[in-house]
Amino acid sequence: MKLKRGFASDNNAGIHPDILSAIAGANDGHCIAYGDDPYTAQATRKFKETFGDDIDVYMMFTGTAANVLGLSAIVRPYQAVICSDIAHLNVDECGALEAVGGIKLLTVPAPDGKIVPGQLGRFLAALGDEHHSQPKAISVTETTEVGTVYTQDELLSLSEFAHTNGLFVHMDGARLANAASSLGVGLKSLTKEAGVDVLSFGGTKNGMMLGEAVLFFDRELSKDFKYIRKQGMQLFSKMRYVSAQFTAYLSEDLCLLNARHANRMAKLLASRLEAFRGIEIAHPVEANGVFAVFPEKYLDAAKKEYFFYTWDPMGPVVRLMTSWNTTEGDIDSFMAALKNA
Amino acid sequence: MKLKRGFASDNNAGIHPDILSAIAGANDGHCIAYGDDPYTAQATRKFKETFGDDIDVYMMFTGTAANVLGLSAIVRPYQAVICSDIAHLNVDECGALEAVGGIKLLTVPAPDGKIVPGQLGRFLAALGDEHHSQPKAISVTETTEVGTVYTQDELLSLSEFAHTNGLFVHMDGARLANAASSLGVGLKSLTKEAGVDVLSFGGTKNGMMLGEAVLFFDRELSKDFKYIRKQGMQLFSKMRYVSAQFTAYLSEDLCLLNARHANRMAKLLASRLEAFRGIEIAHPVEANGVFAVFPEKYLDAAKKEYFFYTWDPMGPVVRLMTSWNTTEGDIDSFMAALKNA
Amino acid sequence: MKLKRGFASDNNAGIHPDILSAIAGANDGHCIAYGDDPYTAQATRKFKETFGDDIDVYMMFTGTAANVLGLSAIVRPYQAVICSDIAHLNVDECGALEAVGGIKLLTVPAPDGKIVPGQLGRFLAALGDEHHSQPKAISVTETTEVGTVYTQDELLSLSEFAHTNGLFVHMDGARLANAASSLGVGLKSLTKEAGVDVLSFGGTKNGMMLGEAVLFFDRELSKDFKYIRKQGMQLFSKMRYVSAQFTAYLSEDLCLLNARHANRMAKLLASRLEAFRGIEIAHPVEANGVFAVFPEKYLDAAKKEYFFYTWDPMGPVVRLMTSWNTTEGDIDSFMAALKNA
Amino acid sequence: MKLKRGFASDNNAGIHPDILSAIAGANDGHCIAYGDDPYTAQATRKFKETFGDDIDVYMMFTGTAANVLGLSAIVRPYQAVICSDIAHLNVDECGALEAVGGIKLLTVPAPDGKIVPGQLGRFLAALGDEHHSQPKAISVTETTEVGTVYTQDELLSLSEFAHTNGLFVHMDGARLANAASSLGVGLKSLTKEAGVDVLSFGGTKNGMMLGEAVLFFDRELSKDFKYIRKQGMQLFSKMRYVSAQFTAYLSEDLCLLNARHANRMAKLLASRLEAFRGIEIAHPVEANGVFAVFPEKYLDAAKKEYFFYTWDPMGPVVRLMTSWNTTEGDIDSFMAALKNA
């Protein structure tokens, strides 16, 4: 089946050939199920090489699960998680954190996708008062939902605020590789070294078939996590096939290379869009997302040929994502469609 | 990596080559995520060819999720599910049904893995009394946890009891193909035509990389299930890669052929074991599981070379599972290990 | 024990003598537990006289429970409840709706405590999209958290919006009597006749010892509610003692008389406060709450002698509540304390 | 209203006059809500006098809540509670522990209502295996559901087993006073001194209007319990009215005196029943419950005039409970009804 290549989401792209090879390469003989296999041991070593030795790694299927279960390990139902009002966790998980974790979200506005410590002080007034959910974690998305990137300094200021006040820092790193690549730093720099306690590390949006990992940078926090993962319906019997993907993904900088390509394509896409009168880039293009205000005629023209998401249900902002296998030809085709308008 | 081939579980075997090809074959271009893709449409058609047109199909990752979410669609937290005391749902899901669904389990003893209507009447006394969880579904496992198989007649007697009393029938069909193959009937015969309302249909234990499906034979029951799946953290963005596996799995009887082979190997394994003085087959070998009482010397000898599960923590029953790629040589090797005793 | 009379909350006042007599009056002989008693039958009749025949009534202990369980009857965990950002449900229940009901809250700003249909259209864009919690109910608080009152027209405009779009209307009526008394209308006028589907009707803040009731104006919605109440840990074995209170509360307009008195005291309190230079009334005093901006010297002086709540943790607004037994002398004493400043 | 006095349940009896006086006595002036009041402080002192200083006490409304929330403080959803198969917690809470706490129950048969350490070893095999709910507490009911009483020695053997294996001991003490009175020991002797960690202490069935308390004998376990109680919808705004009852209940041995009377009446009832040919006492009458096998003619005769519970839905055992205000005349009347048979 031949399908239209587009910009609806980075998860519309397929599997990177190295990842597909890794799956096939793991398909040899019998392996003990549920992670007690050499492929998972190898992937775990790769994670430790990348993020530091003193960590715990748990692989799972979806980013939703990585976020919900990772937070469930550190936040009890009478506690709360602070995040931006546009956080994926808040708007795109169909209430999974509330329903599965029983956890309340407290939100702050974040027009550019990022939250800053100055917004958070007011939540501390609830501490100790049984009528209010007790703030226990801050969750940030890297890269943010509007394609911007937290720098290490920005993250450090948040984690310092959090730790000073007894809160943990969780990062939804579905596109962490794009952020690291954008800033030219390593994955560790924006996570362990930025004060993050628990990380949802994504693979699916950047060339893997499927696979997300929850990383704990303080192993005390994960001591019961194997039960949480199993009860959370995310324990993969044939885990070797996710593990082998992660080994490939973390080897020879594949994840950073994929991200770099996607980021570069986003810059190109944005610059090409800016040539159209009336199209305006709505947020700085710092990673692999381009958010643009489309005048109606362009919107109509694009929609005729492409599927993509309008970001604000009441407004004209479209979200265009580039991926590890976006080509310049894909961008040319999209421009051609717009020119028909 | 070369790994010891054994009998610990059918999920220790790898991916069938046709399934692996199907994954690779789906890796072409971009696809809309979350199931709105032609591979998922194709798989859905295959399911309808196999199980009947008027059904709803939802793919997910794990059998735990298929059971928990499928039941959550039809049972509210103040209601209960009746199952056998050795049901996987009761003993092997780390309490997922209780924690995620909030649902209570009511159990009956089932030495041969099967439950019968005569055991269930006593639960009906609770109906209408607010102090008691209200029985709302019966869950059966096909093949059972001890390798036995419900016939269509046995299932019909349960579903008649259930429907007469306002209960649904759920089937944990992680090894449904093995049951169908054992009885020489089709998958539909043991499900839709046996009065099952909701089915967890397994692929992972029988040659797929990963993939379970929840099938609703009454579409009224599934009208909100897409939200339940998403909130249950089981919505796969790159769904095409599970769907393509299911298409291959359901084509040219692959799932039944795989099951038939595994079943045949189980019979062979059992007959070879019976030659050992003191080893006794504990349950009829009707599918791909062999449950045997091992005298200690054989247990010790086998454990030296093989990993497997002892079934009853207090007793000497071992569970040996055969799979789609178990070979006669694998059985020879196991016998050789026992002969060393 | 003699205690300082003040304005911290209407639930700091004790039990109205008629209510206390009703408790004592019900203490005669044995009664079948859990509501199958004549006192509960009598209270139910009183509710029907007041709110209409075709309703269901369930008594419980706390307003939190009435809100959480009433909403749990009509909203599933993958659905959402829309309310104001200052709704008690959102900020003062320690996350009970999320934890017990698994339900997500969607909030809109409401500087005057009230929400209007024009704010809600944007939530409808989520309908049908599995990534988003599905809006299923609007919850309003009457009187609002800042002491203002929804008129019947305002409620009708919300319920028309709700019902047109497949949503229910829930009212947190912890202080419904104060609203009705303020507007000079009956309880039915602001609930059943205003399009409310489910009502949390409060007694505790207005002279009862304890007791809240959930009223369903569409009995189809409550058909399983007895199980939800029991599972929600709110089924009172000696229910007659709550029922007898409600009978007294609904008889001879006691609840409206109590509310009228409290409302009148609030007006008086507000007018006395306005005499102080710098003290400003922050919200219209429409019921029994007075919200006022206190200059620091008055705040300090009042705090020396009185306990009360500052409303905004970052600002100087104090909340003063009058009750069924607030006296003019109580207000005089408070003024005297302020004059010391 | 004059109502038939009977033996359906000890919660069918009303409020003891001293308790009613205590409620009226607390109705003086204003009190800060939610427990920050002198009546609650006084009750807490009484609890400490009775059970020891180093404890935490949390009052709530229902026994269901005391059990579910007390256990939720010490057991996470991926852990399990072991109890008898006839435990109230297992059969009479409408699945509240599973739905509200997300906690799985593991049951053992207990024909006489009691469990013993020898039954529990098999559950330990699950420890450390992520597929199984992890046993974390044992819950015992004192007096048991069939009216028998655990001695201190029996409790100590259970608590030693529990603590040796990292489990907590929870007691459902809805009728603890009856047990203590039966054994002629103090409340502390069967709880803190018997190794109990968390106690649900009942008042409602023994003369209070309403009120249950959760007691923590290790205060580390309760450090977040105030949030759990609030979120569990059990924080009473006018707490003084439960506290005042408990003060009276724990003063001058009222709770033990009430229990002693009820126990004595049960012995009398049992001895009177034994005079009927064919009526057999099914369990030792050690507290205030009489379980008896009634031949059909007596069952029919009794049912004509009395409401009571048949215990086993499939069998002829009736449960008769005596209360703090059962009179010899009540027993005479019941005997008269039987004699009509």
Coordinates of N, CA and C in Angstrom, one line a residue, chain D residues 178-259:
Chain D
N178 N -17.4 -6.0 72.1 CA -18.1 -7.2 72.5 C -17.0 -8.3 72.7
A179 N -16.0 -8.3 71.9 CA -14.9 -9.3 72.1 C -14.2 -9.1 73.5
A180 N -13.8 -7.8 73.7 CA -13.1 -7.5 75.0 C -14.0 -7.9 76.2
S181 N -15.2 -7.5 76.1 CA -16.1 -7.8 77.2 C -16.2 -9.3 77.4
S182 N -16.3 -10.1 76.3 CA -16.5 -11.5 76.3 C -15.3 -12.1 77.0
L183 N -14.1 -11.6 76.7 CA -12.9 -12.2 77.3 C -12.5 -11.6 78.6
G184 N -13.2 -10.5 79.0 CA -12.9 -9.9 80.2 C -11.5 -9.2 80.2
V185 N -11.2 -8.6 79.0 CA -9.9 -7.9 78.9 C -10.2 -6.5 78.4
G186 N -9.2 -5.7 78.4 CA -9.4 -4.3 77.9 C -9.2 -4.2 76.4
L187 N -9.6 -3.1 75.9 CA -9.6 -2.9 74.4 C -8.2 -2.9 73.9
K188 N -7.3 -2.4 74.7 CA -5.8 -2.4 74.3 C -5.2 -3.8 74.2
S189 N -5.7 -4.6 75.1 CA -5.2 -6.0 75.1 C -5.4 -6.7 73.8
L190 N -6.4 -6.5 73.2 CA -6.7 -7.2 71.9 C -6.3 -6.4 70.7
T191 N -5.6 -5.3 70.9 CA -5.3 -4.5 69.7 C -3.8 -4.2 69.8
K192 N -3.5 -3.1 70.4 CA -2.1 -2.7 70.5 C -1.2 -3.8 71.1
E193 N -1.7 -4.4 72.1 CA -0.9 -5.4 72.8 C -1.0 -6.8 72.1
A194 N -1.8 -6.8 71.1 CA -1.8 -8.1 70.3 C -1.2 -8.0 69.0
G195 N -0.5 -6.9 68.8 CA 0.3 -6.7 67.5 C -0.5 -6.1 66.4
V196 N -1.7 -5.6 66.7 CA -2.5 -4.9 65.6 C -1.8 -3.6 65.2
D197 N -1.7 -3.3 64.0 CA -1.1 -2.0 63.5 C -2.1 -1.0 63.2
V198 N -3.2 -1.4 62.6 CA -4.3 -0.4 62.3 C -5.6 -1.0 62.7
L199 N -6.4 -0.2 63.4 CA -7.7 -0.7 63.9 C -8.9 0.2 63.4
S200 N -9.9 -0.5 62.9 CA -11.2 0.1 62.7 C -12.0 -0.1 64.0
F201 N -12.2 1.0 64.7 CA -12.9 0.9 66.0 C -14.3 1.4 65.9
G202 N -15.3 0.5 66.1 CA -16.7 0.8 65.9 C -17.4 1.3 67.1
G203 N -18.3 2.3 66.8 CA -19.2 2.8 67.8 C -20.6 2.6 67.5
T204 N -20.9 2.6 66.2 CA -22.3 2.6 65.7 C -23.1 1.4 66.1
K205 N -22.5 0.2 66.2 CA -23.3 -1.0 66.5 C -23.4 -1.2 68.0
N206 N -22.9 -0.3 68.8 CA -22.9 -0.5 70.2 C -23.4 0.7 71.0
G207 N -24.3 1.5 70.4 CA -24.9 2.5 71.2 C -24.7 3.9 70.7
M208 N -23.7 4.1 69.8 CA -23.5 5.5 69.3 C -24.5 5.7 68.1
M209 N -24.7 7.0 67.9 CA -25.6 7.4 66.7 C -24.8 7.0 65.4
L210 N -23.6 7.5 65.4 CA -22.7 7.1 64.3 C -21.3 7.5 64.7
G211 N -20.4 6.8 64.2 CA -19.0 7.1 64.5 C -18.1 5.8 64.5
E212 N -17.1 5.9 63.7 CA -16.1 4.8 63.6 C -14.8 5.6 63.7
A213 N -13.7 4.9 64.2 CA -12.4 5.6 64.3 C -11.4 4.6 63.7
V214 N -10.4 5.2 63.0 CA -9.3 4.5 62.6 C -8.1 4.8 63.5
L215 N -7.6 3.8 64.2 CA -6.5 4.0 65.1 C -5.2 3.4 64.5
F216 N -4.1 4.2 64.5 CA -2.8 3.8 64.1 C -1.9 3.6 65.3
F217 N -1.4 2.4 65.5 CA -0.6 2.2 66.6 C 0.9 2.4 66.3
D218 N 1.2 2.6 65.0 CA 2.5 3.1 64.6 C 2.2 4.4 63.8
R219 N 2.6 5.5 64.4 CA 2.2 6.8 63.8 C 2.9 7.1 62.5
E220 N 3.9 6.4 62.2 CA 4.5 6.6 60.9 C 3.6 6.2 59.7
L221 N 2.7 5.2 60.1 CA 1.7 4.7 59.0 C 0.7 5.8 58.7
S222 N 0.5 6.7 59.6 CA -0.7 7.6 59.4 C -0.2 9.0 59.0
K223 N 1.0 9.2 58.6 CA 1.5 10.5 58.4 C 0.7 11.3 57.3
D224 N 0.2 10.6 56.3 CA -0.6 11.2 55.3 C -2.1 10.9 55.4
F225 N -2.5 10.4 56.5 CA -3.9 9.9 56.6 C -4.9 11.0 56.5
K226 N -4.6 12.2 56.9 CA -5.6 13.2 56.9 C -6.1 13.5 55.5
Y227 N -5.1 13.4 54.5 CA -5.5 13.5 53.1 C -6.4 12.4 52.6
I228 N -6.0 11.2 53.1 CA -6.8 10.0 52.7 C -8.2 10.1 53.2
R229 N -8.4 10.5 54.4 CA -9.7 10.7 55.0 C -10.5 11.7 54.2
K230 N -9.9 12.8 54.0 CA -10.7 13.9 53.2 C -11.0 13.4 51.8
Q231 N -10.0 12.8 51.1 CA -10.3 12.4 49.8 C -11.3 11.2 49.8
G232 N -11.3 10.5 50.9 CA -12.2 9.4 51.1 C -13.6 9.8 51.5
M233 N -13.8 11.1 51.5 CA -15.2 11.7 51.7 C -15.7 11.5 53.1
Q234 N -14.8 11.4 54.0 CA -15.2 11.1 55.4 C -14.8 12.2 56.4
L235 N -14.4 13.3 55.9 CA -14.0 14.4 56.8 C -15.3 15.1 57.2
F236 N -15.6 15.0 58.5 CA -16.9 15.6 59.0 C -16.6 17.1 59.4
S237 N -17.4 18.0 58.8 CA -17.2 19.4 59.1 C -17.5 19.6 60.6
K238 N -18.6 19.1 61.0 CA -19.0 19.4 62.4 C -18.5 18.2 63.3
M239 N -17.2 18.0 63.2 CA -16.7 16.7 63.9 C -17.0 16.6 65.3
R240 N -17.2 17.8 66.0 CA -17.4 17.7 67.4 C -18.6 16.8 67.8
Y241 N -19.5 16.6 66.9 CA -20.7 15.7 67.2 C -20.3 14.2 67.2
V242 N -19.3 13.9 66.4 CA -18.8 12.5 66.6 C -17.9 12.4 67.7
S243 N -17.1 13.4 67.9 CA -16.1 13.3 69.0 C -16.7 13.2 70.3
A244 N -17.8 14.1 70.5 CA -18.5 14.1 71.8 C -19.0 12.7 72.1
Q245 N -19.6 12.0 71.1 CA -20.1 10.7 71.3 C -19.0 9.7 71.7
F246 N -17.8 9.8 71.1 CA -16.7 8.9 71.5 C -16.3 9.2 72.9
T247 N -16.2 10.4 73.3 CA -15.8 10.7 74.7 C -16.8 10.0 75.6
A248 N -18.1 10.2 75.4 CA -19.0 9.5 76.3 C -18.9 7.9 76.2
Y249 N -18.6 7.5 75.0 CA -18.6 6.0 74.7 C -17.4 5.4 75.4
L250 N -16.3 6.2 75.5 CA -15.1 5.6 76.1 C -15.0 5.9 77.6
S251 N -16.0 6.7 78.1 CA -16.0 7.1 79.5 C -16.8 6.1 80.4
E252 N -16.3 5.9 81.6 CA -17.0 5.1 82.5 C -17.4 3.7 81.9
D253 N -16.5 3.3 81.0 CA -16.7 1.9 80.5 C -18.0 1.8 79.7
L254 N -18.6 2.8 79.2 CA -19.9 2.7 78.6 C -19.8 1.6 77.5
C255 N -18.8 1.7 76.7 CA -18.7 0.8 75.5 C -18.6 -0.7 76.0
L256 N -17.9 -0.9 77.1 CA -17.8 -2.3 77.6 C -19.1 -2.7 78.3
L257 N -19.7 -1.8 79.0 CA -21.0 -2.1 79.6 C -22.0 -2.5 78.6
N258 N -22.1 -1.6 77.6 CA -23.1 -1.9 76.5 C -22.8 -3.3 75.9
A259 N -21.6 -3.6 75.6 CA -21.2 -4.8 75.0 C -21.5 -6.0 75.9

